[in-house]
PDB file of C-alpha atoms in Angstrom:
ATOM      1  CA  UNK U1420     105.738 109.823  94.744  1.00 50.00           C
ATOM      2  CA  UNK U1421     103.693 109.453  91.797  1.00 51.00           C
ATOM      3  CA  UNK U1422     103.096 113.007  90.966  1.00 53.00           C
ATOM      4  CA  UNK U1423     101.144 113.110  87.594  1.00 53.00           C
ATOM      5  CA  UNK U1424      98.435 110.733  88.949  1.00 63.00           C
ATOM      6  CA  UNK U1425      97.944 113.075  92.317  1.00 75.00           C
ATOM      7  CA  UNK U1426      97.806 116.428  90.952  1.00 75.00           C
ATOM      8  CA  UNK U1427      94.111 117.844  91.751  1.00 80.00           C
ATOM      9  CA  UNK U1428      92.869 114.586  93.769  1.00 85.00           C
ATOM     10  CA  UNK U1429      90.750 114.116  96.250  1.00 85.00           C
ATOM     11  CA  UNK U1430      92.625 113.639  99.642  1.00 88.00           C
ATOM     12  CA  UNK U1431      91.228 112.475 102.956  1.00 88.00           C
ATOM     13  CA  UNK U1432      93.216 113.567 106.534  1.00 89.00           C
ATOM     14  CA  UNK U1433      92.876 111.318 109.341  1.00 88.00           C
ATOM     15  CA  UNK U1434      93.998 112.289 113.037  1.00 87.00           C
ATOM     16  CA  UNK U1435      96.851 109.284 113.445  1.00 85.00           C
ATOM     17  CA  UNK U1436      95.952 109.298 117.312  1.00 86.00           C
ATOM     18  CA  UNK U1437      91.946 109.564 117.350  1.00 85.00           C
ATOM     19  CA  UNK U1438      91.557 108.369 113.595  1.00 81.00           C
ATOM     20  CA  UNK U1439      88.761 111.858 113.735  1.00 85.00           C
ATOM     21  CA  UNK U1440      88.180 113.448 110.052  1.00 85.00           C
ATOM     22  CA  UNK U1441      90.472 116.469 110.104  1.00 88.00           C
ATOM     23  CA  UNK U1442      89.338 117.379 106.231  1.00 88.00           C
ATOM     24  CA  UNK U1443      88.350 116.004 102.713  1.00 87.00           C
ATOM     25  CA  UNK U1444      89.213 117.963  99.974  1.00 89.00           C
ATOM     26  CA  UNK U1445      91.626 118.587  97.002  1.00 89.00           C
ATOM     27  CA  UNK U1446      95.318 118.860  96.393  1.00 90.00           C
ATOM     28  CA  UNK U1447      96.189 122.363  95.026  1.00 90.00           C
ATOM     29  CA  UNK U1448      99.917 121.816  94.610  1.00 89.00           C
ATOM     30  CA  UNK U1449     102.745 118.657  94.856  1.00 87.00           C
ATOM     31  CA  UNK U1450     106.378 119.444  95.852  1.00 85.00           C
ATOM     32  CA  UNK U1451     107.948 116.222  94.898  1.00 82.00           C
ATOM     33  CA  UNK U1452     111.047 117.146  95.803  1.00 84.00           C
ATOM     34  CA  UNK U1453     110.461 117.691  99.548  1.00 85.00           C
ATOM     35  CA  UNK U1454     107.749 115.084  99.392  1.00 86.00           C
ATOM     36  CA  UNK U1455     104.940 117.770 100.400  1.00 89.00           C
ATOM     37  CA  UNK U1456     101.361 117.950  99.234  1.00 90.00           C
ATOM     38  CA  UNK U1457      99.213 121.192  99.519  1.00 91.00           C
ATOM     39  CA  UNK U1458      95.486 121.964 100.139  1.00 91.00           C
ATOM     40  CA  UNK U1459      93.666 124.945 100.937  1.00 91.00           C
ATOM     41  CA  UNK U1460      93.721 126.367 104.295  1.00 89.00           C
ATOM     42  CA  UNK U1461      89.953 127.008 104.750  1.00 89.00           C
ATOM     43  CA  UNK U1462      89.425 123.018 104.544  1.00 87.00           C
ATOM     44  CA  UNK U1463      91.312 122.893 107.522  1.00 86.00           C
ATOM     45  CA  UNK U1464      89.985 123.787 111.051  1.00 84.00           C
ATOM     46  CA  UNK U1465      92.175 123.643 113.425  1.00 81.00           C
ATOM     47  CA  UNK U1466      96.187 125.081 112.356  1.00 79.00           C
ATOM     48  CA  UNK U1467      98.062 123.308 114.275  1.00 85.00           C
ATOM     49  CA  UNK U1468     100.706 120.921 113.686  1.00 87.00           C
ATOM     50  CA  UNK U1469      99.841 117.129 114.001  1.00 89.00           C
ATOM     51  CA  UNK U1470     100.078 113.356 113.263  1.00 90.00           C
ATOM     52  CA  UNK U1471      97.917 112.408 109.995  1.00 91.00           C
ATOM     53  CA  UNK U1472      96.865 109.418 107.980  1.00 88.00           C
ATOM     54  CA  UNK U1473      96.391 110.559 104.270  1.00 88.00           C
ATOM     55  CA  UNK U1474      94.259 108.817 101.907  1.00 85.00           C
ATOM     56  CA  UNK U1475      94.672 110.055  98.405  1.00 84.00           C
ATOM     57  CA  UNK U1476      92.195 108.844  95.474  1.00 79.00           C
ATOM     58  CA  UNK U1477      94.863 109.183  92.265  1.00 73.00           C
ATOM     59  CA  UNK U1478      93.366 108.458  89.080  1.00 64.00           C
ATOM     60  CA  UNK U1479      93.364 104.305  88.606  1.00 63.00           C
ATOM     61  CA  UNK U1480      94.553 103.776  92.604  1.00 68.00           C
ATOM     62  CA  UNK U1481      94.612 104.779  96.195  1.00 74.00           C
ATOM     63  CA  UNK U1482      97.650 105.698  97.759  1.00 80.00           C
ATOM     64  CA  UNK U1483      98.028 105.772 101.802  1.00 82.00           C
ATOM     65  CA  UNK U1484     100.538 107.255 103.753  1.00 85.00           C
ATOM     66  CA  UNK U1485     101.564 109.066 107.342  1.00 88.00           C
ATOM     67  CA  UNK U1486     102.193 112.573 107.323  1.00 89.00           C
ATOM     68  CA  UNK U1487     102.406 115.557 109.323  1.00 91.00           C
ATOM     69  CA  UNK U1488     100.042 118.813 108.680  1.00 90.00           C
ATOM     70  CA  UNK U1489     102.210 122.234 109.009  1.00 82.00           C
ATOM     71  CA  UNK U1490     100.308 124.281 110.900  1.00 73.00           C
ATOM     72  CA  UNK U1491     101.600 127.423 109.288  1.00 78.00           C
ATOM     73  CA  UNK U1492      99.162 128.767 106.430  1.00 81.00           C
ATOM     74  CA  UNK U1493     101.391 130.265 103.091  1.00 81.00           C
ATOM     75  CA  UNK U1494      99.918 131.771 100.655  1.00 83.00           C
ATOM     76  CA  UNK U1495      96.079 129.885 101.506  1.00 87.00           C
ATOM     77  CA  UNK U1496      97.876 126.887 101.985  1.00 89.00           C
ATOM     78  CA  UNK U1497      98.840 124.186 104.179  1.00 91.00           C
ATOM     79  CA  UNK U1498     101.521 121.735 103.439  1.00 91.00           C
ATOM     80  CA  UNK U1499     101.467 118.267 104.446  1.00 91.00           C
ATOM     81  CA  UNK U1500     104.623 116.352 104.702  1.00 90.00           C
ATOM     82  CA  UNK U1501     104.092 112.795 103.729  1.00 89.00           C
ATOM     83  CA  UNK U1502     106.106 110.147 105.248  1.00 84.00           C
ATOM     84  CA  UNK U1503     106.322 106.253 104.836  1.00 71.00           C
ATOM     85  CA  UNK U1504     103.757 105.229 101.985  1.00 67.00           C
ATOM     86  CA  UNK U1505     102.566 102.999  99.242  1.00 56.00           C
ATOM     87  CA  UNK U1506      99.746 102.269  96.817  1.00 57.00           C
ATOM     88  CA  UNK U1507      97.475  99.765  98.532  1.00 52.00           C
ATOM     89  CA  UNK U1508      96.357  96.632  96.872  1.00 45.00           C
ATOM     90  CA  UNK U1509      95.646  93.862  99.527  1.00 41.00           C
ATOM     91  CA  UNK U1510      92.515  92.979 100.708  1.00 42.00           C
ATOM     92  CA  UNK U1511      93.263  93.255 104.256  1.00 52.00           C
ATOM     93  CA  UNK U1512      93.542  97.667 103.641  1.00 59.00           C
ATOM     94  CA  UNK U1513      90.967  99.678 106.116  1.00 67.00           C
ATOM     95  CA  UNK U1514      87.807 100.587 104.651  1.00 73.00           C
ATOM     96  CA  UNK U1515      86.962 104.163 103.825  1.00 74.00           C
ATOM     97  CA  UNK U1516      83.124 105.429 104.044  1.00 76.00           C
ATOM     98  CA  UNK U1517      82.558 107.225 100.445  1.00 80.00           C
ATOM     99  CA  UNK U1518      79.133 108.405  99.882  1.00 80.00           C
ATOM    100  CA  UNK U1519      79.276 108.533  96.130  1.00 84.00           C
ATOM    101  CA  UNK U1520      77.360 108.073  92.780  1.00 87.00           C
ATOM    102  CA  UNK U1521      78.134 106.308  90.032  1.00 90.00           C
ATOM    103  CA  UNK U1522      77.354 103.735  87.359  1.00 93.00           C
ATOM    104  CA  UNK U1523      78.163 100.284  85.727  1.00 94.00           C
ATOM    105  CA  UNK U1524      78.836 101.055  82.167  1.00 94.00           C
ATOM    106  CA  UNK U1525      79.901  98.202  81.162  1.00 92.00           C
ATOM    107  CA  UNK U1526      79.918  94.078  81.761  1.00 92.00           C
ATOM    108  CA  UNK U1527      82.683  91.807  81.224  1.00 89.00           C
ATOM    109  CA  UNK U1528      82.516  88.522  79.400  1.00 85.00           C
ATOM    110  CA  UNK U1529      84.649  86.418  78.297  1.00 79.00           C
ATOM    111  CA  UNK U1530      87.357  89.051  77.660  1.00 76.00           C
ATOM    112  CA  UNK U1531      85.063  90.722  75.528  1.00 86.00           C
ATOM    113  CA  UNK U1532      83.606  94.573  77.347  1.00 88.00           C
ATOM    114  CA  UNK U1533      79.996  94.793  77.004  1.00 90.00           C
ATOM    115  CA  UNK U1534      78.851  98.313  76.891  1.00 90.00           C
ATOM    116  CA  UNK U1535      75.512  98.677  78.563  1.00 90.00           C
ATOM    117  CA  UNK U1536      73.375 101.305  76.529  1.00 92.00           C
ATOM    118  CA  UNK U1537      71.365 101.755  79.938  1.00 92.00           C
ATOM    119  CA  UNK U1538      74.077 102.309  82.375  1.00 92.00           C
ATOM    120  CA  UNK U1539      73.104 100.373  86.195  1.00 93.00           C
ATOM    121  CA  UNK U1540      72.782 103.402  88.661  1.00 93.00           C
ATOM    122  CA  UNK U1541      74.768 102.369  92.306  1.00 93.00           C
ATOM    123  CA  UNK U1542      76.011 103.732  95.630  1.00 92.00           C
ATOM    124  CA  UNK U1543      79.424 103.539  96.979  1.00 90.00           C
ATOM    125  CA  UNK U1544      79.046 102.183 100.396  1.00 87.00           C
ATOM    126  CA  UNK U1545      82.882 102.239 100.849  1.00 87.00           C
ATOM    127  CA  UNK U1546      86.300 102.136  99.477  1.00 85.00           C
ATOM    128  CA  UNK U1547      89.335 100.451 100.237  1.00 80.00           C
ATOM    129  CA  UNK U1548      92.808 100.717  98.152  1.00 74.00           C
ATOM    130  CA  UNK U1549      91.680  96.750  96.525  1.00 80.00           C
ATOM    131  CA  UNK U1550      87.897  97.126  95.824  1.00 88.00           C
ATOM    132  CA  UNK U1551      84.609  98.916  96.730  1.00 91.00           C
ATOM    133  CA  UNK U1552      81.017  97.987  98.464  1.00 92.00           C
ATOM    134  CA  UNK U1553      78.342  99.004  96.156  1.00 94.00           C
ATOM    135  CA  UNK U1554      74.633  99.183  96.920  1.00 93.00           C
ATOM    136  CA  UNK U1555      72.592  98.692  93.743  1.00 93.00           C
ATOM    137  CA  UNK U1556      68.865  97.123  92.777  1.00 93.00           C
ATOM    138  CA  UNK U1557      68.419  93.884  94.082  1.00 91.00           C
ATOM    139  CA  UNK U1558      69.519  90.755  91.770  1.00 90.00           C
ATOM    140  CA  UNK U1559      71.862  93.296  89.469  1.00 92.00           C
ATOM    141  CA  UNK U1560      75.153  90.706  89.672  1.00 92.00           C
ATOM    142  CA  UNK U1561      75.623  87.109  90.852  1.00 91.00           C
ATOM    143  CA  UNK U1562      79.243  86.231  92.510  1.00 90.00           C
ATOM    144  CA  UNK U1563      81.551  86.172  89.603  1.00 91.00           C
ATOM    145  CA  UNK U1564      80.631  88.796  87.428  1.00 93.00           C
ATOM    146  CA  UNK U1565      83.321  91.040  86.328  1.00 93.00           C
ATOM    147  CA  UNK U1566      81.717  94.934  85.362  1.00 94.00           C
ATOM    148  CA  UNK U1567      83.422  98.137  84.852  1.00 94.00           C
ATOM    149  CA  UNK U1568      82.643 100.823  87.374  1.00 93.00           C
ATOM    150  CA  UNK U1569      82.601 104.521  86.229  1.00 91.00           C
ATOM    151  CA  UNK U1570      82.736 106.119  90.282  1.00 87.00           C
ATOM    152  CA  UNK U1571      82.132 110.066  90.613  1.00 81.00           C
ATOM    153  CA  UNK U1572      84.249 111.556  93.713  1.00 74.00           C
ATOM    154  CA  UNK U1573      83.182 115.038  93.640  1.00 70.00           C
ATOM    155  CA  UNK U1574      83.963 116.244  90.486  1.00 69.00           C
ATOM    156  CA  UNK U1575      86.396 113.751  89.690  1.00 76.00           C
ATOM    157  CA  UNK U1576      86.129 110.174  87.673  1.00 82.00           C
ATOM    158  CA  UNK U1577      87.754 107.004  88.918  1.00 85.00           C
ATOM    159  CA  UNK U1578      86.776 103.750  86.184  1.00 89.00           C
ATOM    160  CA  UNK U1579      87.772 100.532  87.100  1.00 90.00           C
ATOM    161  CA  UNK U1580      87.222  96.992  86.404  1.00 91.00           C
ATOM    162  CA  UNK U1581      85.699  94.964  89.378  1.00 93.00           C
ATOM    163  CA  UNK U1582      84.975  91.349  90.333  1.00 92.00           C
ATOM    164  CA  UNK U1583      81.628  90.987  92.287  1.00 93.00           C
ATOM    165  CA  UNK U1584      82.755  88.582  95.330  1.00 91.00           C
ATOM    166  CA  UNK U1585      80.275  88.536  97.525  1.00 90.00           C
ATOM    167  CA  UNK U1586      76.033  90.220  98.037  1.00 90.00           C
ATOM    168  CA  UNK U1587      75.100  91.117 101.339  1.00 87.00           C
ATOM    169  CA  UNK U1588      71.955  93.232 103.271  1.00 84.00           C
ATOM    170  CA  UNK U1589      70.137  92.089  99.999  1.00 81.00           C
ATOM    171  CA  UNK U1590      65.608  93.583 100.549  1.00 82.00           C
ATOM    172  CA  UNK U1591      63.355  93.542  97.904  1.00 87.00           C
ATOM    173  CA  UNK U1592      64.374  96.980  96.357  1.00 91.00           C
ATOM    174  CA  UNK U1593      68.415  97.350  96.538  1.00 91.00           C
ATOM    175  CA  UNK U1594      71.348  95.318  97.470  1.00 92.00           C
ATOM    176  CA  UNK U1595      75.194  95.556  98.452  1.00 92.00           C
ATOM    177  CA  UNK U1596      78.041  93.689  96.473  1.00 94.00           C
ATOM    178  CA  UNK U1597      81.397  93.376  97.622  1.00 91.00           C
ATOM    179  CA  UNK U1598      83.698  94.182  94.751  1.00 92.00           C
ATOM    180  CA  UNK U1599      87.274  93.335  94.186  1.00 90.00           C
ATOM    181  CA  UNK U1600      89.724  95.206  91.597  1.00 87.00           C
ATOM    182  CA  UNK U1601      90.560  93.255  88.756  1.00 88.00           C
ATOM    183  CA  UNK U1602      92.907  93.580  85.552  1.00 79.00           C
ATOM    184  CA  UNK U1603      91.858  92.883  82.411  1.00 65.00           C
TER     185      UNK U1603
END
């Protein structure tokens, strides 16, 4: 487990059976040693013990794994016991919906970063472990443009560099772009 990049992330609990939101919120504590995460108790509605999917957004990737919510609450927590798991980077990862703001602060070119002085505002459609859908003003990016994406998951920053690989449910006002994570 990958402790310093978890602590205080955002983590998303999936019933494994129904694939139903159980909760969305924040890790308060990591116990590496027995491979358990903790969140508060009040994000979770019903205690009881059960088969999860856990999505957590660390600070440059995502990391997925199956786990098992404790239904017993210590000390306004809940632990989660997180089994098999990796960081996901192919493009063939499941889709997350993530309302979220954020901004394209910069364009890349030629190896060389430029910094926009008016950031592009967009919308995070989704998010999957190898790249994001974006919905922006129409005509922003053509396929093949490589930007830097400054995302804001409530309260907490991901930036990342991005390939734009393909435009879709383009109107006259906005547009989507399918984005894929890049290294630079």
């Amino acid at each position: 487990m990958v402790v310093k990049q978890m602590e205080s992330c955002k983590v998303v609990l999936r019933d494994a059976e129904s694939g139903q939101l159980v909760t969305e919120t924040r890790i308060t504590e990591i116990d590496s040693a027995r491979n358990v995460i903790k969140i508060p108790a009040n994000s979770v509605l019903e205690l009881e013990t059960k088969a999860v999917t856990v999505l957590i957004f660390g600070r440059d990737s995502l990391y997925e794994f199956y786990g098992v919510i404790r239904g017993q609450v210590l000390a306004n927590s809940i632990e989660v016991a997180l089994g098999k798991g990796q960081e996901r980077e192919n493009r063939l990862n499941v889709r997350y919906p993530v309302d979220t703001d954020g901004v394209v602060e910069a364009i890349l070119y030629k190896h060389c970063k430029v910094i926009l002085r008016k950031p592009i505002w967009v919308m995070t459609k989704n998010i999957s472990a190898n790249g994001v859908l974006i919905r922006t003003f129409a005509g922003s990016f053509e396929i093949g443009d490589q930007i830097q994406l400054l995302l804001d998951l409530k309260g907490r920053e991901m930036r990342k560099q991005y390939e734009i690989v393909r435009k879709q449910n383009g109107g006259i006002w906005t547009e989507e772009y399918g984005c894929k994570g890049i290294e630079v």
